[in-house]
GROMACS .gro file of C-alpha atoms in nm:
model
  401
    1MET     CA    1   4.817   1.023  -5.632
    2ARG     CA    2   5.179   1.108  -5.547
    3LEU     CA    3   5.442   1.038  -5.817
    4ILE     CA    4   5.720   1.007  -5.561
    5ASP     CA    5   5.681   0.891  -5.203
    6ARG     CA    6   5.924   0.827  -4.917
    7SER     CA    7   6.036   0.496  -5.059
    8ASP     CA    8   6.162   0.670  -5.376
    9THR     CA    9   6.428   0.892  -5.210
   10SER     CA   10   6.716   0.749  -5.412
   11LEU     CA   11   6.521   0.806  -5.733
   12ALA     CA   12   6.457   1.169  -5.638
   13ILE     CA   13   6.827   1.228  -5.568
   14ALA     CA   14   6.917   1.076  -5.904
   15LEU     CA   15   6.666   1.299  -6.083
   16VAL     CA   16   6.807   1.612  -5.917
   17ALA     CA   17   7.165   1.512  -6.000
   18SER     CA   18   7.069   1.439  -6.361
   19ALA     CA   19   6.898   1.778  -6.392
   20LEU     CA   20   7.211   1.952  -6.265
   21VAL     CA   21   7.428   1.767  -6.516
   22ILE     CA   22   7.190   1.838  -6.804
   23PHE     CA   23   7.145   2.206  -6.724
   24GLN     CA   24   7.491   2.286  -6.586
   25ARG     CA   25   7.594   2.505  -6.886
   26PRO     CA   26   7.272   2.713  -6.888
   27LEU     CA   27   7.302   2.746  -6.511
   28ARG     CA   28   7.662   2.860  -6.541
   29LEU     CA   29   7.566   3.118  -6.802
   30LEU     CA   30   7.279   3.235  -6.579
   31LEU     CA   31   7.509   3.269  -6.279
   32ASP     CA   32   7.768   3.458  -6.485
   33ALA     CA   33   7.500   3.698  -6.607
   34ALA     CA   34   7.382   3.753  -6.250
   35HIS     CA   35   7.742   3.819  -6.143
   36LEU     CA   36   7.783   4.081  -6.419
   37ILE     CA   37   7.463   4.253  -6.307
   38GLU     CA   38   7.593   4.260  -5.949
   39LEU     CA   39   7.920   4.422  -6.066
   40ARG     CA   40   7.751   4.673  -6.293
   41TYR     CA   41   7.484   4.789  -6.049
   42ASP     CA   42   7.669   4.721  -5.724
   43ILE     CA   43   7.395   4.495  -5.577
   44ASP     CA   44   7.386   4.151  -5.407
   45LEU     CA   45   7.153   3.975  -5.648
   46LEU     CA   46   7.244   3.612  -5.577
   47PRO     CA   47   7.212   3.630  -5.196
   48GLY     CA   48   6.875   3.804  -5.235
   49LEU     CA   49   6.758   3.538  -5.480
   50CYS     CA   50   6.873   3.265  -5.241
   51VAL     CA   51   6.678   3.423  -4.955
   52LEU     CA   52   6.372   3.460  -5.177
   53VAL     CA   53   6.390   3.103  -5.303
   54GLY     CA   54   6.449   2.969  -4.953
   55THR     CA   55   6.154   3.168  -4.816
   56PHE     CA   56   5.932   3.048  -5.100
   57VAL     CA   57   6.032   2.686  -5.048
   58PHE     CA   58   5.976   2.712  -4.672
   59HIS     CA   59   5.639   2.881  -4.729
   60GLU     CA   60   5.527   2.607  -4.968
   61TYR     CA   61   5.652   2.339  -4.730
   62THR     CA   62   5.458   2.495  -4.440
   63LYS     CA   63   5.143   2.522  -4.651
   64ARG     CA   64   5.180   2.159  -4.750
   65GLN     CA   65   5.222   2.051  -4.388
   66HIS     CA   66   4.916   2.250  -4.286
   67ALA     CA   67   4.717   2.102  -4.572
   68ARG     CA   68   4.830   1.754  -4.475
   69ALA     CA   69   4.735   1.816  -4.109
   70ALA     CA   70   4.396   1.952  -4.216
   71ALA     CA   71   4.339   1.649  -4.438
   72THR     CA   72   4.437   1.417  -4.154
   73ALA     CA   73   4.204   1.598  -3.914
   74ALA     CA   74   3.922   1.588  -4.168
   75SER     CA   75   3.981   1.218  -4.222
   76ARG     CA   76   3.981   1.158  -3.848
   77GLU     CA   77   3.663   1.363  -3.808
   78ALA     CA   78   3.499   1.171  -4.090
   79ALA     CA   79   3.595   0.843  -3.926
   80LEU     CA   80   3.452   0.963  -3.593
   81ALA     CA   81   3.133   1.078  -3.766
   82GLN     CA   82   3.104   0.740  -3.935
   83ALA     CA   83   3.159   0.564  -3.603
   84ARG     CA   84   2.894   0.783  -3.436
   85SER     CA   85   2.653   0.715  -3.721
   86THR     CA   86   2.712   0.340  -3.693
   87GLU     CA   87   2.672   0.356  -3.315
   88LEU     CA   88   2.349   0.557  -3.345
   89GLU     CA   89   2.212   0.316  -3.604
   90ARG     CA   90   2.297   0.023  -3.375
   91LEU     CA   91   2.123   0.194  -3.081
   92VAL     CA   92   1.814   0.272  -3.290
   93THR     CA   93   1.793  -0.089  -3.410
   94PHE     CA   94   1.843  -0.213  -3.054
   95GLY     CA   95   1.573   0.023  -2.926
   96ARG     CA   96   1.325  -0.089  -3.191
   97ALA     CA   97   1.384  -0.454  -3.108
   98LEU     CA   98   1.337  -0.382  -2.738
   99GLY     CA   99   1.018  -0.191  -2.817
  100SER     CA  100   0.857  -0.513  -2.937
  101ALA     CA  101   0.971  -0.710  -2.630
  102LEU     CA  102   0.666  -0.711  -2.403
  103ASP     CA  103   0.800  -0.953  -2.143
  104THR     CA  104   1.134  -1.007  -1.971
  105SER     CA  105   1.201  -1.327  -2.164
  106ALA     CA  106   1.176  -1.143  -2.497
  107ALA     CA  107   1.393  -0.858  -2.363
  108ARG     CA  108   1.659  -1.110  -2.259
  109GLN     CA  109   1.656  -1.261  -2.609
  110VAL     CA  110   1.701  -0.916  -2.767
  111PHE     CA  111   1.989  -0.850  -2.525
  112TRP     CA  112   2.158  -1.175  -2.625
  113ARG     CA  113   2.122  -1.095  -2.997
  114PHE     CA  114   2.243  -0.734  -2.993
  115MET     CA  115   2.489  -0.704  -2.705
  116PRO     CA  116   2.792  -0.847  -2.897
  117GLY     CA  117   2.776  -0.532  -3.112
  118PHE     CA  118   2.830  -0.316  -2.803
  119ALA     CA  119   3.070  -0.545  -2.616
  120GLY     CA  120   3.296  -0.616  -2.913
  121ASP     CA  121   3.493  -0.936  -2.864
  122ARG     CA  122   3.449  -0.922  -2.486
  123ALA     CA  123   3.243  -1.157  -2.270
  124PHE     CA  124   2.925  -1.008  -2.122
  125TRP     CA  125   2.643  -1.096  -1.883
  126MET     CA  126   2.320  -0.957  -1.739
  127LEU     CA  127   2.122  -1.014  -1.419
  128THR     CA  128   1.769  -0.883  -1.367
  129ARG     CA  129   1.605  -0.834  -1.029
  130ARG     CA  130   1.276  -0.959  -0.899
  131HIS     CA  131   1.110  -0.877  -0.570
  132ASP     CA  132   1.269  -1.171  -0.385
  133GLY     CA  133   1.610  -1.195  -0.552
  134TRP     CA  134   1.759  -1.237  -0.899
  135ASP     CA  135   1.639  -1.403  -1.217
  136SER     CA  136   1.870  -1.655  -1.381
  137PRO     CA  137   2.165  -1.476  -1.546
  138VAL     CA  138   2.215  -1.432  -1.920
  139TYR     CA  139   2.579  -1.505  -2.004
  140ASP     CA  140   2.803  -1.713  -2.230
  141ALA     CA  141   2.917  -2.003  -2.013
  142THR     CA  142   3.195  -2.091  -2.260
  143ARG     CA  143   3.357  -1.749  -2.212
  144LEU     CA  144   3.280  -1.702  -1.843
  145GLU     CA  145   3.359  -2.056  -1.736
  146ARG     CA  146   3.525  -1.948  -1.412
  147TRP     CA  147   3.215  -1.758  -1.301
  148THR     CA  148   2.933  -1.910  -1.101
  149VAL     CA  149   2.583  -1.773  -1.061
  150ASP     CA  150   2.664  -1.683  -0.700
  151ALA     CA  151   2.974  -1.490  -0.815
  152LEU     CA  152   2.773  -1.296  -1.074
  153GLU     CA  153   2.506  -1.213  -0.816
  154ALA     CA  154   2.774  -1.093  -0.572
  155THR     CA  155   2.923  -0.870  -0.843
  156ALA     CA  156   2.577  -0.732  -0.926
  157VAL     CA  157   2.510  -0.652  -0.560
  158ARG     CA  158   2.842  -0.466  -0.538
  159ALA     CA  159   2.758  -0.271  -0.854
  160LEU     CA  160   2.423  -0.160  -0.713
  161SER     CA  161   2.589  -0.075  -0.383
  162GLY     CA  162   2.840   0.139  -0.571
  163MET     CA  163   2.555   0.315  -0.746
  164ALA     CA  164   2.386   0.384  -0.413
  165ALA     CA  165   2.712   0.518  -0.269
  166ASN     CA  166   2.735   0.763  -0.561
  167SER     CA  167   2.374   0.874  -0.529
  168GLY     CA  168   2.328   1.221  -0.672
  169ARG     CA  169   2.628   1.197  -0.904
  170GLU     CA  170   2.633   1.086  -1.267
  171VAL     CA  171   2.786   0.737  -1.276
  172ASP     CA  172   2.802   0.548  -1.606
  173GLY     CA  173   2.953   0.232  -1.463
  174ILE     CA  174   3.205   0.081  -1.227
  175VAL     CA  175   3.484  -0.175  -1.275
  176ILE     CA  176   3.450  -0.471  -1.038
  177ASP     CA  177   3.683  -0.772  -1.054
  178GLY     CA  178   3.777  -0.694  -1.413
  179ASP     CA  179   3.421  -0.636  -1.533
  180PHE     CA  180   3.277  -0.300  -1.637
  181CYS     CA  181   2.936  -0.306  -1.464
  182VAL     CA  182   2.646  -0.077  -1.555
  183PRO     CA  183   2.344  -0.072  -1.320
  184LEU     CA  184   2.013  -0.093  -1.507
  185VAL     CA  185   1.813   0.184  -1.343
  186VAL     CA  186   1.481   0.348  -1.430
  187GLY     CA  187   1.401   0.638  -1.201
  188GLU     CA  188   1.453   0.502  -0.852
  189HIS     CA  189   1.404   0.139  -0.958
  190ALA     CA  190   1.714  -0.077  -1.009
  191VAL     CA  191   1.600  -0.356  -1.242
  192GLY     CA  192   1.934  -0.529  -1.291
  193VAL     CA  193   2.303  -0.505  -1.379
  194LEU     CA  194   2.487  -0.537  -1.711
  195GLY     CA  195   2.850  -0.649  -1.708
  196VAL     CA  196   3.119  -0.658  -1.979
  197ARG     CA  197   3.468  -0.802  -1.934
  198ASN     CA  198   3.702  -0.501  -1.934
  199HIS     CA  199   3.978  -0.673  -2.132
  200PRO     CA  200   4.100  -0.511  -2.341
  201PRO     CA  201   4.006  -0.193  -2.150
  202MET     CA  202   3.700  -0.024  -2.296
  203ALA     CA  203   3.750   0.316  -2.459
  204GLU     CA  204   3.545   0.611  -2.342
  205SER     CA  205   3.333   0.596  -2.658
  206GLU     CA  206   3.263   0.226  -2.598
  207ARG     CA  207   3.160   0.293  -2.239
  208SER     CA  208   2.932   0.573  -2.356
  209ALA     CA  209   2.765   0.348  -2.614
  210LEU     CA  210   2.727   0.071  -2.359
  211GLY     CA  211   2.570   0.316  -2.114
  212ALA     CA  212   2.317   0.426  -2.376
  213ALA     CA  213   2.234   0.063  -2.457
  214ALA     CA  214   2.197  -0.011  -2.086
  215ALA     CA  215   1.950   0.278  -2.048
  216LEU     CA  216   1.734   0.140  -2.332
  217LEU     CA  217   1.757  -0.210  -2.186
  218ALA     CA  218   1.659  -0.092  -1.837
  219ILE     CA  219   1.350   0.086  -1.971
  220ALA     CA  220   1.245  -0.223  -2.169
  221ILE     CA  221   1.286  -0.453  -1.869
  222ARG     CA  222   1.098  -0.216  -1.640
  223ASN     CA  223   0.814  -0.186  -1.893
  224ALA     CA  224   0.798  -0.566  -1.921
  225GLN     CA  225   0.782  -0.594  -1.542
  226LEU     CA  226   0.501  -0.337  -1.524
  227ILE     CA  227   0.308  -0.517  -1.799
  228ALA     CA  228   0.346  -0.845  -1.610
  229GLN     CA  229   0.233  -0.681  -1.286
  230THR     CA  230  -0.068  -0.526  -1.459
  231ARG     CA  231  -0.165  -0.856  -1.617
  232GLU     CA  232  -0.115  -1.036  -1.287
  233SER     CA  233  -0.341  -0.786  -1.113
  234SER     CA  234  -0.605  -0.827  -1.383
  235VAL     CA  235  -0.624  -1.206  -1.341
  236ARG     CA  236  -0.573  -1.231  -0.963
  237ASP     CA  237  -0.834  -1.208  -0.693
  238GLY     CA  238  -0.707  -0.944  -0.452
  239LEU     CA  239  -0.857  -1.109  -0.144
  240THR     CA  240  -0.741  -1.470  -0.179
  241GLY     CA  241  -0.442  -1.436  -0.412
  242CYS     CA  242  -0.598  -1.703  -0.636
  243PHE     CA  243  -0.673  -1.650  -1.003
  244ASN     CA  244  -1.015  -1.506  -1.085
  245ARG     CA  245  -1.311  -1.661  -1.270
  246ALA     CA  246  -1.214  -1.529  -1.614
  247TYR     CA  247  -0.867  -1.675  -1.583
  248ALA     CA  248  -1.011  -2.005  -1.456
  249LEU     CA  249  -1.217  -2.046  -1.773
  250GLU     CA  250  -0.925  -1.947  -1.995
  251ALA     CA  251  -0.681  -2.178  -1.816
  252LEU     CA  252  -0.923  -2.472  -1.816
  253LYS     CA  253  -0.985  -2.435  -2.189
  254ALA     CA  254  -0.609  -2.433  -2.253
  255GLU     CA  255  -0.557  -2.738  -2.028
  256ILE     CA  256  -0.838  -2.926  -2.204
  257GLN     CA  257  -0.672  -2.862  -2.539
  258ARG     CA  258  -0.335  -2.972  -2.402
  259ALA     CA  259  -0.482  -3.286  -2.247
  260ARG     CA  260  -0.650  -3.382  -2.576
  261ARG     CA  261  -0.331  -3.315  -2.771
  262THR     CA  262  -0.100  -3.507  -2.536
  263ARG     CA  263  -0.360  -3.763  -2.424
  264ARG     CA  264  -0.275  -3.686  -2.063
  265PRO     CA  265  -0.536  -3.691  -1.783
  266LEU     CA  266  -0.693  -3.375  -1.643
  267SER     CA  267  -0.900  -3.344  -1.326
  268VAL     CA  268  -1.090  -3.058  -1.166
  269LEU     CA  269  -1.198  -2.988  -0.808
  270MET     CA  270  -1.474  -2.746  -0.716
  271PHE     CA  271  -1.541  -2.660  -0.353
  272ASP     CA  272  -1.709  -2.405  -0.135
  273VAL     CA  273  -1.713  -2.319   0.234
  274ASP     CA  274  -1.976  -2.496   0.445
  275GLU     CA  275  -2.221  -2.259   0.616
  276PHE     CA  276  -2.038  -1.955   0.478
  277LYS     CA  277  -2.353  -1.743   0.485
  278ALA     CA  278  -2.387  -1.815   0.855
  279ILE     CA  279  -2.031  -1.690   0.913
  280ASN     CA  280  -2.115  -1.362   0.739
  281ASP     CA  281  -2.445  -1.328   0.925
  282ARG     CA  282  -2.303  -1.401   1.271
  283HIS     CA  283  -1.959  -1.241   1.252
  284GLY     CA  284  -1.982  -0.994   0.964
  285HIS     CA  285  -1.847  -0.985   0.612
  286LEU     CA  286  -1.498  -0.893   0.728
  287ALA     CA  287  -1.486  -1.224   0.912
  288GLY     CA  288  -1.597  -1.401   0.594
  289ASP     CA  289  -1.326  -1.221   0.400
  290ALA     CA  290  -1.067  -1.331   0.656
  291VAL     CA  291  -1.176  -1.694   0.613
  292LEU     CA  292  -1.151  -1.673   0.233
  293ALA     CA  293  -0.807  -1.507   0.252
  294ALA     CA  294  -0.682  -1.781   0.485
  295ILE     CA  295  -0.811  -2.052   0.250
  296GLY     CA  296  -0.636  -1.885  -0.045
  297ALA     CA  297  -0.307  -1.874   0.146
  298ARG     CA  298  -0.340  -2.240   0.247
  299LEU     CA  299  -0.408  -2.345  -0.113
  300ALA     CA  300  -0.096  -2.164  -0.232
  301SER     CA  301   0.121  -2.342   0.023
  302MET     CA  302  -0.006  -2.697  -0.017
  303LEU     CA  303  -0.072  -2.750  -0.390
  304ARG     CA  304   0.173  -2.794  -0.677
  305ALA     CA  305   0.296  -2.495  -0.873
  306THR     CA  306   0.138  -2.647  -1.186
  307ASP     CA  307  -0.204  -2.671  -1.017
  308VAL     CA  308  -0.422  -2.372  -1.105
  309LYS     CA  309  -0.598  -2.229  -0.798
  310CYS     CA  310  -0.894  -2.003  -0.876
  311ARG     CA  311  -1.169  -1.824  -0.688
  312TYR     CA  312  -1.475  -1.892  -0.902
  313GLY     CA  313  -1.705  -1.653  -0.720
  314GLY     CA  314  -1.824  -1.583  -0.365
  315ASP     CA  315  -1.698  -1.870  -0.152
  316GLU     CA  316  -1.656  -2.111  -0.447
  317PHE     CA  317  -1.311  -2.222  -0.563
  318ILE     CA  318  -1.188  -2.428  -0.858
  319VAL     CA  319  -0.860  -2.620  -0.866
  320ILE     CA  320  -0.735  -2.744  -1.205
  321LEU     CA  321  -0.508  -3.049  -1.174
  322PRO     CA  322  -0.308  -3.119  -1.493
  323ASP     CA  323  -0.171  -3.472  -1.547
  324THR     CA  324  -0.390  -3.607  -1.265
  325VAL     CA  325  -0.620  -3.909  -1.286
  326LEU     CA  326  -0.945  -3.930  -1.090
  327SER     CA  327  -0.795  -4.128  -0.803
  328GLY     CA  328  -0.519  -3.870  -0.770
  329ALA     CA  329  -0.774  -3.589  -0.767
  330GLU     CA  330  -0.967  -3.770  -0.493
  331HIS     CA  331  -0.645  -3.792  -0.291
  332VAL     CA  332  -0.595  -3.415  -0.331
  333ALA     CA  333  -0.957  -3.359  -0.223
  334SER     CA  334  -0.905  -3.572   0.087
  335THR     CA  335  -0.590  -3.377   0.173
  336LEU     CA  336  -0.775  -3.048   0.129
  337LEU     CA  337  -1.052  -3.164   0.363
  338ASP     CA  338  -0.803  -3.262   0.632
  339THR     CA  339  -0.591  -2.948   0.596
  340LEU     CA  340  -0.869  -2.690   0.584
  341SER     CA  341  -1.058  -2.853   0.870
  342THR     CA  342  -0.766  -2.757   1.095
  343LEU     CA  343  -0.766  -2.397   0.972
  344ARG     CA  344  -0.827  -2.142   1.246
  345VAL     CA  345  -0.899  -1.777   1.170
  346SER     CA  346  -0.888  -1.514   1.444
  347VAL     CA  347  -1.140  -1.231   1.411
  348GLY     CA  348  -1.107  -1.005   1.710
  349ALA     CA  349  -1.161  -1.223   2.016
  350THR     CA  350  -1.332  -1.493   1.810
  351VAL     CA  351  -1.151  -1.789   1.654
  352LEU     CA  352  -1.335  -1.932   1.354
  353SER     CA  353  -1.300  -2.279   1.210
  354THR     CA  354  -1.461  -2.405   0.895
  355THR     CA  355  -1.505  -2.703   0.666
  356ILE     CA  356  -1.552  -2.739   0.293
  357SER     CA  357  -1.740  -2.964   0.051
  358ILE     CA  358  -1.570  -3.072  -0.272
  359GLY     CA  359  -1.684  -3.197  -0.610
  360VAL     CA  360  -1.433  -3.404  -0.805
  361THR     CA  361  -1.438  -3.481  -1.177
  362MET     CA  362  -1.209  -3.581  -1.460
  363LEU     CA  363  -1.205  -3.480  -1.826
  364GLN     CA  364  -1.391  -3.737  -2.035
  365PRO     CA  365  -1.303  -3.842  -2.393
  366GLY     CA  366  -1.448  -3.606  -2.650
  367GLU     CA  367  -1.508  -3.316  -2.410
  368THR     CA  368  -1.388  -2.978  -2.534
  369GLU     CA  369  -1.581  -2.715  -2.337
  370PRO     CA  370  -1.487  -2.592  -1.987
  371SER     CA  371  -1.855  -2.544  -1.902
  372THR     CA  372  -1.917  -2.918  -1.935
  373VAL     CA  373  -1.639  -3.010  -1.693
  374ILE     CA  374  -1.730  -2.731  -1.448
  375GLY     CA  375  -2.096  -2.831  -1.459
  376ARG     CA  376  -2.009  -3.188  -1.368
  377ALA     CA  377  -1.778  -3.075  -1.084
  378ASP     CA  378  -2.054  -2.843  -0.957
  379ALA     CA  379  -2.302  -3.131  -0.956
  380ALA     CA  380  -2.054  -3.341  -0.758
  381LEU     CA  381  -2.008  -3.053  -0.511
  382TYR     CA  382  -2.381  -3.035  -0.437
  383ARG     CA  383  -2.396  -3.413  -0.404
  384ALA     CA  384  -2.131  -3.380  -0.129
  385LYS     CA  385  -2.336  -3.108   0.042
  386ARG     CA  386  -2.654  -3.313   0.032
  387SER     CA  387  -2.462  -3.603   0.180
  388GLY     CA  388  -2.372  -3.406   0.492
  389ARG     CA  389  -2.094  -3.159   0.398
  390ASN     CA  390  -1.723  -3.176   0.497
  391GLN     CA  391  -1.661  -3.443   0.232
  392PHE     CA  392  -1.598  -3.488  -0.137
  393ALA     CA  393  -1.801  -3.661  -0.405
  394THR     CA  394  -1.762  -3.753  -0.771
  395VAL     CA  395  -2.033  -3.759  -1.035
  396GLU     CA  396  -1.888  -4.071  -1.192
  397LEU     CA  397  -1.893  -4.276  -0.872
  398ALA     CA  398  -2.178  -4.088  -0.708
  399ALA     CA  399  -2.014  -4.158  -0.374
  400ALA     CA  400  -1.864  -3.956  -0.094
  401GLY     CA  401  -1.506  -3.990   0.022
   0.00000   0.00000   0.00000
């Protein structure tokens, strides 16, 4: 602690003046003695003492300045070390949170929770890519009120274009329309763009920290996408694009539970291709595969997104219709009959047409097992076949459509 600082200059002057007054007689005696020594020995004692005192004072002043500069540098270095430690801790915490995010939705939530620590008091946003465009953006609409989704997507496209233009060079980010944009890239895959409003301008250390956070975020999003693709492949039938049998049973069980909980209707269709074995025998299994693939594509285009389309096995399909009463399911069955009867599949020089038979059923009160519902739909399907094919039937009504 300093006894006297810059604000006490007048006090210091007063102390010096008082000391001179108090010690003026001893000082005078000392100076007289020095003068006598100079006369006796013919030397310049006082000038030498003045030089010595001046040199000593200057030396001490220089040492003090150096010590002060060293202390300032040490303090600055300590502050930088503390900032780096805080930044590293923030990155580690961010990385751990992202490590538990196994889908893009969870990764977006982690981004929303942690990004204010990297952006400071600046507005920020993120767009992630999918195969056919962009996912909905993550941004604070109250702070980016002038931005539209189209404007954010245009900025993201420009950021990725800038990255492509700088291919082969290290690029941390690019400023576009006042936003510091960092492409989210893993290897050769661009999974999105992160943007932070560059006002006030970001310091180099802030850009570096944001770049590190963006790298962690990109890896997490890419991993989530790969997990989703792997899961999708595991539950999809590669030939028809419909869900497979295992997923059909899982989805039907979940829909039964939901229907019982919400007391909403649930219907199920089961159908197969009429004379499918004859198609394989006459035209080969590749022709049969082409027919099944065409049916899968037609189902995807004509049914609701909430309807679950599944290949149950061979040429058998199941369609789960949530929130659909029996009459509605019969209407869907009738539409399927009309649509698939017009389906034409070219196999070499041969054009194949086909029909289907459909069993229709609805979840009954008290039912909890998928096998019960599927068994009833299967029975209705074979009733339709016995009645002449190319039609639908229900177990409850025991009648063809």
